[in-house]
Structure formats: structure tokens, C-alpha cells
CSV table of C-alpha atoms in Angstrom, one decimal:
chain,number,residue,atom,x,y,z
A,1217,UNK,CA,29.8,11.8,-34.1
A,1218,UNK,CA,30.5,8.4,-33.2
A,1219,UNK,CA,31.0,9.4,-29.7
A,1220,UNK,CA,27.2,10.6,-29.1
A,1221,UNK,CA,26.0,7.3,-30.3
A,1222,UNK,CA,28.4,5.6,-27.8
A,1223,UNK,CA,27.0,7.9,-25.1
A,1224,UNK,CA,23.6,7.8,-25.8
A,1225,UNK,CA,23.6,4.0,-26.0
A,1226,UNK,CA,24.8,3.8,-22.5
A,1227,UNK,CA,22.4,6.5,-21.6
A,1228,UNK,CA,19.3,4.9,-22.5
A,1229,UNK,CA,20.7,1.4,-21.2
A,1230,UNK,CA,21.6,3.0,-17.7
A,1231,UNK,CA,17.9,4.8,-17.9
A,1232,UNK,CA,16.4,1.2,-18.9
A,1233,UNK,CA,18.2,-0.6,-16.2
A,1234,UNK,CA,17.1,2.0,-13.8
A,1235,UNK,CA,13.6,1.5,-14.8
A,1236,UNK,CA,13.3,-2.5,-15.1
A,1237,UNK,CA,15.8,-2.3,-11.7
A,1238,UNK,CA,13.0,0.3,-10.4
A,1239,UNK,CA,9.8,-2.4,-11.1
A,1240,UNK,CA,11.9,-5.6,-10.0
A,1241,UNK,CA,12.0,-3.7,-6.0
A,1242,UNK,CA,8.4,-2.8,-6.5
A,1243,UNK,CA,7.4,-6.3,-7.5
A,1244,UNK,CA,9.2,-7.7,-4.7
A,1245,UNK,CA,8.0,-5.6,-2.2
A,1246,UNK,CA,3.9,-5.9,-3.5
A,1247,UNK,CA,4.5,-9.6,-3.1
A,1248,UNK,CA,6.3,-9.6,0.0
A,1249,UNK,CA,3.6,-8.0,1.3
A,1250,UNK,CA,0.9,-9.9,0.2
A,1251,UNK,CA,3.0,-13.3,0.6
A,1252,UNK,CA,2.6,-11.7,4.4
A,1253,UNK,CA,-1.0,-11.3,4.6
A,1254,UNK,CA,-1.9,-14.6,2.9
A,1255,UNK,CA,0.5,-16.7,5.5
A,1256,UNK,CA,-1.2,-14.5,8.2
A,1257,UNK,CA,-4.9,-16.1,7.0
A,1258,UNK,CA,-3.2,-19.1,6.4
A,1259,UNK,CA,-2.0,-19.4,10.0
A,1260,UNK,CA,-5.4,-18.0,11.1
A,1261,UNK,CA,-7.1,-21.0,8.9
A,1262,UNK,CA,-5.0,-23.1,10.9
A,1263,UNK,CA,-5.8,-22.6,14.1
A,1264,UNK,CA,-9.5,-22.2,13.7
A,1265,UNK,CA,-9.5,-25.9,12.0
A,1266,UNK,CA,-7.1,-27.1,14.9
A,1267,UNK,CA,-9.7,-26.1,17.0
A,1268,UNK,CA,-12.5,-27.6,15.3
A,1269,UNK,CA,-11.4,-30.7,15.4
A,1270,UNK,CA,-10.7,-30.6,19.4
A,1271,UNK,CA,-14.4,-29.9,19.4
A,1272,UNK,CA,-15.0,-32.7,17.3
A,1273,UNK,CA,-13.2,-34.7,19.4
A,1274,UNK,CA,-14.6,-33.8,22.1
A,1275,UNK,CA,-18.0,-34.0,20.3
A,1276,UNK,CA,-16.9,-38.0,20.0
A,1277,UNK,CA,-16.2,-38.3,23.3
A,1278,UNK,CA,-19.3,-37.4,24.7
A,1279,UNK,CA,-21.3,-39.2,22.2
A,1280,UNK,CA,-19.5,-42.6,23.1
């Protein structure tokens, strides 16, 4: 009798591990992703406001 409660403990902690083992990869790879895309835009926002400003400084220049 003892036995199937021994057994079945490690049962449903092997299942649980699985599980919370299961969400921990999926969490990880959702915000791997998006960690991607957002230093993609961030890269993008970059450029666009290094470029800017060598307008702006151009802008200067000409006004001077």
C-alpha cells in the first residue's frame, strides 16, 4: 500500500516538473522572440534619430 503512495508521489511530481519545465521553454522562447523584435525597432529608432540630427545639422549649417 505504501508503495503506490511512493509511486504516485513521484508520478505527479515528474508530471508537475514536466509541466512547469514545459511553460519555463515556452516563456523563454515568447520572450526571446519579442526581446528580438523590440531591439529590431529599437535599432530602427536609432538610425532614424541618427539621421535626424545630421539633417539638423545640416539645417544649422546652412542657416549660419
Amino acid at each position: 500500500m505504501q508503495a503506490w503512495i511512493v509511486i504516485a508521489a513521484w508520478g505527479f511530481a515528474v508530471v508537475f516538473a514536466l509541466v512547469v519545465l514545459g511553460f519555463v521553454g515556452y516563456e523563454i522562447s515568447w520572450k526571446t522572440r519579442r526581446l528580438q523584435v523590440e531591439q529590431a525597432r529599437l535599432q530602427q529608432l536609432a538610425a532614424d534619430l541618427a539621421q535626424l540630427g545630421a539633417r539638423l545639422q545640416a539645417s544649422a549649417e546652412r542657416s549660419r
